Coordinates of C-alpha atoms (C1' of nucleotides) in Angstrom, one line a residue:
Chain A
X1 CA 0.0 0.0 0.0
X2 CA 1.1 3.8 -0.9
X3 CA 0.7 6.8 -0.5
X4 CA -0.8 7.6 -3.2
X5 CA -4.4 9.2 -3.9
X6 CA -7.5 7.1 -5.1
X7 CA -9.0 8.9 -8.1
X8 CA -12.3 7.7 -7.5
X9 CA -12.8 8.0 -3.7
X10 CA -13.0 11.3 -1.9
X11 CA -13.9 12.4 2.0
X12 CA -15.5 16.0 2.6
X13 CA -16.2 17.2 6.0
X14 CA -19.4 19.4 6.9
X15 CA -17.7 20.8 10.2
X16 CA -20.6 22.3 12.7
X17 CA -19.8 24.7 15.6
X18 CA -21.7 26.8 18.1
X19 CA -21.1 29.8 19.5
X20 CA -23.8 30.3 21.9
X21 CA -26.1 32.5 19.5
X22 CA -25.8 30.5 16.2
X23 CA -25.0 27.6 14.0
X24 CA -21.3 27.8 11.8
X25 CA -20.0 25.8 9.6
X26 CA -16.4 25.8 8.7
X27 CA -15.3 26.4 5.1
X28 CA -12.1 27.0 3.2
X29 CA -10.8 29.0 0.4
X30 CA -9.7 26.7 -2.4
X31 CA -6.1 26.7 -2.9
X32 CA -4.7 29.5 -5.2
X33 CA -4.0 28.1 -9.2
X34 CA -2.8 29.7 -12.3
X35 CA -6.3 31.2 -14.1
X36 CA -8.8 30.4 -11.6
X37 CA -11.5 32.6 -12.5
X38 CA -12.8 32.2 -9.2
X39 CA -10.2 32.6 -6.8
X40 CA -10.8 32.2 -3.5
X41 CA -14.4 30.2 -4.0
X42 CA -15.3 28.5 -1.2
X43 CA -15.3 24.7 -0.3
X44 CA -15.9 21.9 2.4
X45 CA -12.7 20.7 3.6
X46 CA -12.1 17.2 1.9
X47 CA -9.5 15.2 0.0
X48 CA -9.1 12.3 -2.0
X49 CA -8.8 9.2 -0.1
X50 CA -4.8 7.8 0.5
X51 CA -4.4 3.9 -0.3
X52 CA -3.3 3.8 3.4
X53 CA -6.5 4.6 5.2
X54 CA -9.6 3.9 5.8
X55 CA -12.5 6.5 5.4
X56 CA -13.1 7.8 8.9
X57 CA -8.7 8.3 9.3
X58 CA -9.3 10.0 6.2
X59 CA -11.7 12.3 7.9
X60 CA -10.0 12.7 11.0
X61 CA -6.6 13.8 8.8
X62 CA -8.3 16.2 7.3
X63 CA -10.0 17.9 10.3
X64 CA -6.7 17.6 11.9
X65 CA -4.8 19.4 9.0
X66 CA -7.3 21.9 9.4
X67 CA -8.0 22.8 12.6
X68 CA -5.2 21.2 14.5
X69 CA -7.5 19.2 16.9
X70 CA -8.0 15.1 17.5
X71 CA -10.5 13.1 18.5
X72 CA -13.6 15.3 17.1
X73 CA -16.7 13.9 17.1
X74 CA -17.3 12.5 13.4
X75 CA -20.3 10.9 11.5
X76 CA -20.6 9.5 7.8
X77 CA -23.7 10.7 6.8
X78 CA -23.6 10.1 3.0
X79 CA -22.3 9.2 -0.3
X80 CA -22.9 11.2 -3.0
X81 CA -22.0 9.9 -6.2
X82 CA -24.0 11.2 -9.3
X83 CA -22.5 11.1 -12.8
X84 CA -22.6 14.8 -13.5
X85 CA -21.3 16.0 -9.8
X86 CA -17.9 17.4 -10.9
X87 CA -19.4 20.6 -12.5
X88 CA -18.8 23.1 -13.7
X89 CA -16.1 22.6 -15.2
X90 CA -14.2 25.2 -14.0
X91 CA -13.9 23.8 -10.8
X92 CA -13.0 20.3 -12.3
X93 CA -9.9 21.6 -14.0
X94 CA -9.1 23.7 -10.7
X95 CA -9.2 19.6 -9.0
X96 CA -7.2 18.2 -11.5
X97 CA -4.7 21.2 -11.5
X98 CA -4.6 20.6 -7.2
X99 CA -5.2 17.3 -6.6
X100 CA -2.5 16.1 -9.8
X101 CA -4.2 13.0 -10.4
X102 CA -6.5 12.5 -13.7
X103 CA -10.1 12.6 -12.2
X104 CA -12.6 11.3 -14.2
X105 CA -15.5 10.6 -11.7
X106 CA -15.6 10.9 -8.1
X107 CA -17.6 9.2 -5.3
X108 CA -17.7 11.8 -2.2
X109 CA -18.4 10.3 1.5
X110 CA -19.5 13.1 3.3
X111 CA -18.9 13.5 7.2
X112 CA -20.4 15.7 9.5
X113 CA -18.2 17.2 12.5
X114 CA -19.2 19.2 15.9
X115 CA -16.6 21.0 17.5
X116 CA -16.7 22.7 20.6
X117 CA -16.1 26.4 19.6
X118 CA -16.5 28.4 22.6
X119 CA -13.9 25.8 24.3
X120 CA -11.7 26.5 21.6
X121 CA -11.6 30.0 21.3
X122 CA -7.9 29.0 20.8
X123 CA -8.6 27.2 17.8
X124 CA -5.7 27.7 15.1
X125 CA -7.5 27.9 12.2
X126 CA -5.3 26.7 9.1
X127 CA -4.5 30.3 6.3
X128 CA -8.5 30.5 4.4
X129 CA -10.7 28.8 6.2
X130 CA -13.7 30.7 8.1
X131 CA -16.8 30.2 10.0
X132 CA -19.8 30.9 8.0
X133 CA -23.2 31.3 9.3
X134 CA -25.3 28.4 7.9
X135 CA -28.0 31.4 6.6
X136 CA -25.1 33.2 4.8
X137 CA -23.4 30.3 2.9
X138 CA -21.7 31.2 -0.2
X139 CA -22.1 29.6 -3.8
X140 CA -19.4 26.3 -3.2
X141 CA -17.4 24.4 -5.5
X142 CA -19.2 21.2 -7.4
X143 CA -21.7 20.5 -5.1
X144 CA -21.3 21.3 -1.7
X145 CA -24.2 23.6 -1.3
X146 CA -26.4 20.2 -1.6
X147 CA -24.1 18.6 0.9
X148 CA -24.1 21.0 3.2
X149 CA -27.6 21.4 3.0
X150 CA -28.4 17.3 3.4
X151 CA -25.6 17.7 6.9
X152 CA -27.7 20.2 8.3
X153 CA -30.7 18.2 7.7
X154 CA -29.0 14.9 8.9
X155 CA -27.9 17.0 12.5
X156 CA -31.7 17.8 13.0
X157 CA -32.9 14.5 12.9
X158 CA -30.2 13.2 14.9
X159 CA -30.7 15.4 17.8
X160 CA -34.0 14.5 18.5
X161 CA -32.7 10.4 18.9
X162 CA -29.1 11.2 20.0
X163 CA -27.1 13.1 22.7
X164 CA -25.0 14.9 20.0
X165 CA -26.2 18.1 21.2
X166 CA -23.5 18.2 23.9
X167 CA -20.4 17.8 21.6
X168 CA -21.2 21.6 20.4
X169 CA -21.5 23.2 23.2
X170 CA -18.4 23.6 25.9
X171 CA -17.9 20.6 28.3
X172 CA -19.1 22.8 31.3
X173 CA -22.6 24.5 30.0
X174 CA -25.7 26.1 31.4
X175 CA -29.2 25.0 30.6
X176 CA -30.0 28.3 28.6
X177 CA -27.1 27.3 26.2
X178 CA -28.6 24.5 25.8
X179 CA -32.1 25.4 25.1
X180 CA -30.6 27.9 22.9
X181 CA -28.8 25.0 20.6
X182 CA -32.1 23.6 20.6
X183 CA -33.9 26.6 19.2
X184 CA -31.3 27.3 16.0
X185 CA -31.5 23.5 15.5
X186 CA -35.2 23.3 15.6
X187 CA -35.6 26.6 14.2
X188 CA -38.3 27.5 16.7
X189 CA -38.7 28.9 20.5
X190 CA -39.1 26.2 23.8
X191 CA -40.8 27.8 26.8
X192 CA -38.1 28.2 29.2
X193 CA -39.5 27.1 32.1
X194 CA -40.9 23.6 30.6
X195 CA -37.2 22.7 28.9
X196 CA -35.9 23.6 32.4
X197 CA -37.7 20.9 34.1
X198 CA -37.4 18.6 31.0
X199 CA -33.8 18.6 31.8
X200 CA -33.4 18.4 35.7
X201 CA -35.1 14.9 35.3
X202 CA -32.1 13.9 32.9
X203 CA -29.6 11.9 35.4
X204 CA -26.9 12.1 32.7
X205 CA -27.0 15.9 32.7
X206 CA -25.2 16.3 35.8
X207 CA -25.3 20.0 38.1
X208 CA -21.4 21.2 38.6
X209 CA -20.6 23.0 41.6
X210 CA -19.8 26.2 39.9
X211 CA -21.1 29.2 38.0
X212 CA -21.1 31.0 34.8
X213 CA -18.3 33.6 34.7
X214 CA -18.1 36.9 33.3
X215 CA -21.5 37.8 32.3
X216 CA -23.0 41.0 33.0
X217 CA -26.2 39.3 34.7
X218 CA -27.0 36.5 37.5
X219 CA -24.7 33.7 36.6
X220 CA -26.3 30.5 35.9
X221 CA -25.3 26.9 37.1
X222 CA -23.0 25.2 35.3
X223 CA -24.0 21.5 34.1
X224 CA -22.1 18.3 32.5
X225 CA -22.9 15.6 30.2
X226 CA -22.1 12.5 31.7
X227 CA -21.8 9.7 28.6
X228 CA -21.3 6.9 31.0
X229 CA -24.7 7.5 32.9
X230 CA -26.3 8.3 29.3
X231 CA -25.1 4.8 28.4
X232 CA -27.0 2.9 31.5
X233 CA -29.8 5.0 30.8
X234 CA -30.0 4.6 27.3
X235 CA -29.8 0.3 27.9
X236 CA -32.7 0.3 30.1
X237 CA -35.2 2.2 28.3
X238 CA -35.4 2.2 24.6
X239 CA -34.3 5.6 22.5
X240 CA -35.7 9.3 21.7
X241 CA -33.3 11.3 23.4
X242 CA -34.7 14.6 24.1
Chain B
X1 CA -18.2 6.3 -19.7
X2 CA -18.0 2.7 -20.8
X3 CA -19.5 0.0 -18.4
X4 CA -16.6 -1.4 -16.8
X5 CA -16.8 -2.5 -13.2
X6 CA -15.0 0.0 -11.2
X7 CA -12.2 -1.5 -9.4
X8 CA -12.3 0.4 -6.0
X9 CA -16.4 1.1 -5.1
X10 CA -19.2 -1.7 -4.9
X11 CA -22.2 -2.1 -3.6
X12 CA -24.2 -4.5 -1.4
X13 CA -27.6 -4.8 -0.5
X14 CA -29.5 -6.1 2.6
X15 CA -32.7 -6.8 1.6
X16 CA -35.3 -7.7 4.4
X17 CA -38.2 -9.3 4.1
X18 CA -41.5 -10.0 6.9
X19 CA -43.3 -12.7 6.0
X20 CA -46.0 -11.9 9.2
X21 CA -43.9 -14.1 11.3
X22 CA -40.7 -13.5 11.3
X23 CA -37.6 -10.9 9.8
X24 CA -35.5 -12.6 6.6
X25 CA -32.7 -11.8 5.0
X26 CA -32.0 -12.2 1.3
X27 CA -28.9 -13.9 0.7
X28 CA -27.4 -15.5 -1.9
X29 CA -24.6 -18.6 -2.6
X30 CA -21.7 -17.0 -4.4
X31 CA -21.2 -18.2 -8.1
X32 CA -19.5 -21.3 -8.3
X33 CA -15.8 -21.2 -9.4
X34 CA -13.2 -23.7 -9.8
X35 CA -10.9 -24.9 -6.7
X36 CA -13.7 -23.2 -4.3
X37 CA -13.2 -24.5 -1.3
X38 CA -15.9 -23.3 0.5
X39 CA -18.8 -24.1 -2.2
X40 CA -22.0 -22.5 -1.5
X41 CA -20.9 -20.3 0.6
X42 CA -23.5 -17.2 1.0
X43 CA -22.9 -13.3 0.6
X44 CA -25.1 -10.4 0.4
X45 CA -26.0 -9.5 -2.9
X46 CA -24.1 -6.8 -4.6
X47 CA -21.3 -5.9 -7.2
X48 CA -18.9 -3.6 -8.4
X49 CA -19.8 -0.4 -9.8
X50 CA -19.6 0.6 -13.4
X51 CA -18.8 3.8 -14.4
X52 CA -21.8 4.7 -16.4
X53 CA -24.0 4.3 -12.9
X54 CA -24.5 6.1 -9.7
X55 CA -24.8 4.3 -6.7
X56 CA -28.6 3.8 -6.1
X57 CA -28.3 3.0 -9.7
X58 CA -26.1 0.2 -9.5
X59 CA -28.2 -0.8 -6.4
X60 CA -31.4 -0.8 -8.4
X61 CA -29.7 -2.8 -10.9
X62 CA -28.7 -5.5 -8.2
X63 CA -32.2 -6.1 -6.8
X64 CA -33.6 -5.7 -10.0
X65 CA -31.3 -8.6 -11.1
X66 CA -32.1 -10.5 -8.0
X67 CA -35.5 -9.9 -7.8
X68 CA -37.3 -8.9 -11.0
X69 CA -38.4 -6.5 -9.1
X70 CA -38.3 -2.9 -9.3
X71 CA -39.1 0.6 -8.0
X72 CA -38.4 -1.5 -4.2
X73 CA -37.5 0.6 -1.2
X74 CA -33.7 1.5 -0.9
X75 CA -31.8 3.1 1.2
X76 CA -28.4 3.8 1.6
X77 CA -26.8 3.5 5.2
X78 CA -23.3 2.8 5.4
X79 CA -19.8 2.8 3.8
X80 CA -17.3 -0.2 4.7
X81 CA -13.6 0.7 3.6
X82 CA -11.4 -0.9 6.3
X83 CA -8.0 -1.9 4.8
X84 CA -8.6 -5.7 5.8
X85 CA -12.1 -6.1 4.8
X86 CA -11.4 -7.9 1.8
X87 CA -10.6 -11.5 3.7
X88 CA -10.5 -14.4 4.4
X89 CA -7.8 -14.6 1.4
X90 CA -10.3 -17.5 -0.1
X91 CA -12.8 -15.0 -0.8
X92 CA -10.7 -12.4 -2.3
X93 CA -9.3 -15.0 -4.6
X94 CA -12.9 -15.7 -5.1
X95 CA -13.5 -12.3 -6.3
X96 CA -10.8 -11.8 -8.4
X97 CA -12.3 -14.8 -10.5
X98 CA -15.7 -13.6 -10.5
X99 CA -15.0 -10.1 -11.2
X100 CA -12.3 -10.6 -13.5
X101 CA -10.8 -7.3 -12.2
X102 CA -7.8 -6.7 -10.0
X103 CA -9.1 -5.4 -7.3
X104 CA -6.8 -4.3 -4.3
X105 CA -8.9 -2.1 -2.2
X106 CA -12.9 -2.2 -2.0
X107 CA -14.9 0.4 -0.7
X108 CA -18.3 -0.8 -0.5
X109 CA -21.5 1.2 0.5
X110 CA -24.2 -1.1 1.6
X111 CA -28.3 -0.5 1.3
X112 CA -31.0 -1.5 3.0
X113 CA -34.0 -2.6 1.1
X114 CA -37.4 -3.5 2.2
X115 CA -39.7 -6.1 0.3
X116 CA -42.8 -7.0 0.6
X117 CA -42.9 -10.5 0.8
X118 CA -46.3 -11.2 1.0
X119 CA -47.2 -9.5 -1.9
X120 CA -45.3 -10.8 -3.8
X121 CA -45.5 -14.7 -3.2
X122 CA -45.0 -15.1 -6.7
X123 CA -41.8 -13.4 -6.3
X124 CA -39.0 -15.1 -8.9
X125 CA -35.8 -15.6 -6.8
X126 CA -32.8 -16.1 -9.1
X127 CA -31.1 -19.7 -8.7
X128 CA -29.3 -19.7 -5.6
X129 CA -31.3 -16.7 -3.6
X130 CA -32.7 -17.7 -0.1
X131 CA -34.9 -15.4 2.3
X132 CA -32.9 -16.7 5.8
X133 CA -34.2 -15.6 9.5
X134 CA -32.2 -13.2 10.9
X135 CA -31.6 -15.3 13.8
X136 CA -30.0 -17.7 11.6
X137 CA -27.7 -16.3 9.3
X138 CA -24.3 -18.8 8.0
X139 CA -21.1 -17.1 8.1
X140 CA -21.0 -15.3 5.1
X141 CA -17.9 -13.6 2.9
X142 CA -15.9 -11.0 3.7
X143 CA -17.5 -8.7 6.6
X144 CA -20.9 -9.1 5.3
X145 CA -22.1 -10.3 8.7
X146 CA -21.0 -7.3 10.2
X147 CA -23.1 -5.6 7.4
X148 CA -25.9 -7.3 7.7
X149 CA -25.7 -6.5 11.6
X150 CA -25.3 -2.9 11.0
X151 CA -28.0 -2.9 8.8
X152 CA -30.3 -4.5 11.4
X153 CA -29.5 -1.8 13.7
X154 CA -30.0 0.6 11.2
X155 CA -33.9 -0.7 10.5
X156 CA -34.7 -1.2 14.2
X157 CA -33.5 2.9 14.8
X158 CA -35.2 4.4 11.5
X159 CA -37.9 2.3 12.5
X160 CA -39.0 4.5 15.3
X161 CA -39.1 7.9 13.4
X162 CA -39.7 6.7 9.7
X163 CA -42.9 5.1 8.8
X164 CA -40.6 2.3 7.1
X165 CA -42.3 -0.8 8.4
X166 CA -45.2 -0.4 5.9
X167 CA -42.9 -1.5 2.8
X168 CA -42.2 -5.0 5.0
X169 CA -46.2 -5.5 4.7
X170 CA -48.7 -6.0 2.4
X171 CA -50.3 -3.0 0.8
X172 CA -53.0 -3.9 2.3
X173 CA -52.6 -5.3 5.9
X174 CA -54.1 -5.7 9.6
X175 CA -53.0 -4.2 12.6
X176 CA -52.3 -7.3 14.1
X177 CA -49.6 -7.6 11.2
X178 CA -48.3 -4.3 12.2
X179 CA -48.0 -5.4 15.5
X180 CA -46.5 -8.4 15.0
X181 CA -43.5 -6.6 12.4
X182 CA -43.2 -3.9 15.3
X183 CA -42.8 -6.6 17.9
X184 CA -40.2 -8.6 15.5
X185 CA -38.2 -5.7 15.3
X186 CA -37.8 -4.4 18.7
X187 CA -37.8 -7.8 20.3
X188 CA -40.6 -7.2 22.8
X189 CA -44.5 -7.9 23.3
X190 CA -46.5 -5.1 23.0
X191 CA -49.9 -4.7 24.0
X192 CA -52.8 -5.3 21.8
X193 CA -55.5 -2.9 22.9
X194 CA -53.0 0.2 23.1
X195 CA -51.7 -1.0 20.0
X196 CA -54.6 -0.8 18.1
X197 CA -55.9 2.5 19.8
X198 CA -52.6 4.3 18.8
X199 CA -52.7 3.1 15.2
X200 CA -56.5 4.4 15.0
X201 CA -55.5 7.6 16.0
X202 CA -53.0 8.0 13.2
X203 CA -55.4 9.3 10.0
X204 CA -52.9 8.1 7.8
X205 CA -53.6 4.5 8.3
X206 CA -57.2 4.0 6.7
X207 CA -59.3 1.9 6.7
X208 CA -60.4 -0.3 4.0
X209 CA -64.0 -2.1 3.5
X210 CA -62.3 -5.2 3.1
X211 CA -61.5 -8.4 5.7
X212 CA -58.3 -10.8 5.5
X213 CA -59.3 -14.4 3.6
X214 CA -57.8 -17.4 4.3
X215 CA -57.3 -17.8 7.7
X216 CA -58.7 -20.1 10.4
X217 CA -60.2 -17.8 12.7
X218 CA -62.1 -14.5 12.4
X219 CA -61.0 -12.3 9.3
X220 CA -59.8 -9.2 10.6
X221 CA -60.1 -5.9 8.7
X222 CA -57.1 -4.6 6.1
X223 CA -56.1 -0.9 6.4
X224 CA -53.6 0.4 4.1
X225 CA -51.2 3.4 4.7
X226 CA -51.5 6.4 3.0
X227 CA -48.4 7.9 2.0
X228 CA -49.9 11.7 1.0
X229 CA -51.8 11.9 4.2
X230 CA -48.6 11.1 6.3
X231 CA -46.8 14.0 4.9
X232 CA -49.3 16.4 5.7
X233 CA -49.4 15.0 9.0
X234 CA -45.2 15.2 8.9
X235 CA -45.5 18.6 8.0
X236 CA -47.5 20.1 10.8
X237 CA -46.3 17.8 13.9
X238 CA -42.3 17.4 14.2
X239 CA -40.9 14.0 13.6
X240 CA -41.0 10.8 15.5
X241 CA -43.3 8.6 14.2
X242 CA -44.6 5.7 16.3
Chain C
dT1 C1' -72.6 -27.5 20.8
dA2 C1' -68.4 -26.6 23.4
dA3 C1' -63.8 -25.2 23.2
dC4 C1' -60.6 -22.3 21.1
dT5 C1' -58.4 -18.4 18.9
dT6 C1' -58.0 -13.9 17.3
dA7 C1' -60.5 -9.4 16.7
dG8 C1' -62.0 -5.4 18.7
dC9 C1' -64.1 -2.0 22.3
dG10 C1' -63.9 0.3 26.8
dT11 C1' -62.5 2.4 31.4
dA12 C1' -59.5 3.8 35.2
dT13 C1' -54.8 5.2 36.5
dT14 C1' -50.4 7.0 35.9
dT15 C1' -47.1 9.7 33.4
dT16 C1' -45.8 13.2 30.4
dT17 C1' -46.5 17.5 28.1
dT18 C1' -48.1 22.1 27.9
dA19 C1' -49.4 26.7 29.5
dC20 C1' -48.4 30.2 32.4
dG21 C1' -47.7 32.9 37.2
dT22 C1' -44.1 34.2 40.2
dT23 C1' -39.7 35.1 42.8
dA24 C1' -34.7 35.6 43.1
dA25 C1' -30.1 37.0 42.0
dG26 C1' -27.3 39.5 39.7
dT27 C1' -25.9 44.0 36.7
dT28 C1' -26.5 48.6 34.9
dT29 C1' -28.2 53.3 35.2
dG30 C1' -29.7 57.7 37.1
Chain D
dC1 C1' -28.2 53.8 46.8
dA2 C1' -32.5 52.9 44.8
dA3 C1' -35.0 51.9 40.6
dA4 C1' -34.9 49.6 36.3
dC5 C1' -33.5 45.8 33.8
dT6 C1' -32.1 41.1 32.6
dT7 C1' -31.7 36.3 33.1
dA8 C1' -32.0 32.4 36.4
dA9 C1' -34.9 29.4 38.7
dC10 C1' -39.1 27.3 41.2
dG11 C1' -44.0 26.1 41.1
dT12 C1' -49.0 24.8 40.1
dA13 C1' -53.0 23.5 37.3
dA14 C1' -54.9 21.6 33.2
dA15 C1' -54.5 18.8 29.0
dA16 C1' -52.8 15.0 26.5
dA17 C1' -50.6 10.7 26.0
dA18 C1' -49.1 6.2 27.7
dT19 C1' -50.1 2.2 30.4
dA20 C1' -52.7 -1.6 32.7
dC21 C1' -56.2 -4.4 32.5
dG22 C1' -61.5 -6.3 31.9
dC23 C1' -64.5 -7.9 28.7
dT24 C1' -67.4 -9.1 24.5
dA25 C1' -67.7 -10.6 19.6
dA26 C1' -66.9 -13.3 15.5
dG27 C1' -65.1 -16.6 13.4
dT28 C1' -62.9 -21.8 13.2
dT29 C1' -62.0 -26.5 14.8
dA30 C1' -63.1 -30.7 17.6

DNA sequence: TAACTTAGCGTATTTTTTACGTTAAGTTTG
DNA sequence: CAAACTTAACGTAAAAAATACGCTAAGTTA
């Protein structure tokens, strides 16, 4: 096995983050290339697959080279693979030019990432790549719009059957952040007072002994998610998380 | 695009089948080939791409091959690519033969597909094909057990929050059928009067003037699900279905 | 005709969801 | 320093949904 790249099998990564008031996700600027007419379009991060890896280290390289961090939470999501997906042209010959292998057709597998921005303030973000509001997203290369659009979908339906929630916001958060995920998500408004008590039942989200910090109002109780008491929870009864 | 089999991408299909009892599996004994020393031995059915087909093409083209039939439910649900998938080394050698490619690496994206069984009786399995229980699946080539156990999973979660289980049945079937397909799949008794009050709520499960024939006890009445009146329904309520 | 099996209706109780009133603890402003 | 403001946090009553269980009806088989 080499290093090389497979011409037929390519990762992109729909990379989700929250910082408190809306939804991101996290796009780059193509590479620069002799006659672009459309420099600095925008793009998921992805790549060709290496002979060497699997899909998911694929996706895990690629978030790494772009953001510097490990162990993100990841999910496969879908395969798009239709004859006529490498249009226009333009940005075909701007692959071919970049990638240096003779495409012909490619079969994407599309990931979908959730990062904890507000932890990572810190977060070195690689030379073109930006946080885009998921209302204000740009025209992108072949067809990312569509595969953006089918992530965002995909992280909808998932919150409703799976704690995924949690891996956007920080690891210490207060129940208004997360009623507030819950709204962009869901797209509409949850009385507070019911999603409080909703929560308090929930075992797995734990109270901390400590507060918000620098606000300019009462500071709210911090609260964990505890996976391990999720888990025992989740065995017993059946599923529908929230 | 010329139809050769694409070297690096297949797919496989797990095609599940109720026949009011139990859960089956479609499986098929891998073509016979000389020096086989497992003969017999069972797979999913699937193939190799060609390049002149997208993936729920070539899936289409599988089951259609399989089956006859055509327009079945499908749906795409996960992508193997580990590096050692393709063993033991008997089946890969097995491949080779079959496929007359070289293959060295195999990405495969598996489907789900739901049949209706009971419609179609009359249904003309290709030499070889054989609906086996769930609970009593062979060891099959390569990772396809892990596949087929994926795919499992995959029904019994998308069961809860798609209205899926209607392509398992008859178009035109009894709640006592629905039961049954619901109690299959989650692996637990339910119980019959709340059953059938929580169906009759849902208006998008009708009823027809028409009884079940055939059987040795009181003919129960068929209902039938109606596919336009569940999206209305989608649309105004959220998701979760059952 | 009696025994058996599955269909199908109903009622009472518990649990969950929804709607909405209210107080408390901080910060900011005059 | 008090009043105004903002967000946190607790509570109660009513409506809706889920659960537990009793019972009759309509067929078939022995």
């Amino acid at each position: 096995m080499q290093n090389k790249l497979n011409p037929h099998i390519s990762v992109d990564c729909v990379v989700f983050g929250f910082d408190s008031r809306q939804l991101n996700v996290l796009l780059v600027k193509r590479q620069a290339v002799a006659g672009d007419l459309e420099p600095g379009k925008m793009k998921l991060p992805g790549s060709p697959i290496t002979d060497a890896e699997d899909l998911d280290h694929s996706a895990y390289r690629i978030l790494r080279e772009l953001t510097g961090l490990d162990r993100i939470f990841l999910k496969q999501f879908a395969v798009f693979s239709s004859l006529d997906r490498l249009q226009p042209l333009s940005d075909l010959e701007w692959l071919r030019k970049t990638s240096g292998i003779s495409v012909e057709r490619m079969v994407t597998v599309a990931y979908y990432s959730l990062i904890k921005i507000t932890d990572a303030a810190e977060l070195p973000l690689s030379e073109g790549s930006q946080w885009i509001n998921i209302d204000e997203i740009p025209q992108l290369t072949f067809d990312h719009n569509e595969i953006v659009q089918r992530a965002i979908e995909q992280l909808r339906r998932e919150m409703l059957t799976e704690p995924i929630g949690f891996e956007l916001l920080p690891k210490k958060f207060t129940i208004t952040q997360l009623q507030t995920l819950q709204e962009v998500l869901l797209g509409q408004k949850i009385d507070n007072r019911n999603f409080r008590k909703k929560i308090l039942k929930l075992k797995y989200i734990v109270l901390l002994n400590e507060r918000e910090k620098g606000v300019s109002h009462k500071p709210a109780q911090l609260y964990r998610f505890d996976k391990k008491l999720y888990n025992q929870y989740k065995r017993n009864i059946g599923s529908v998380y929230l």
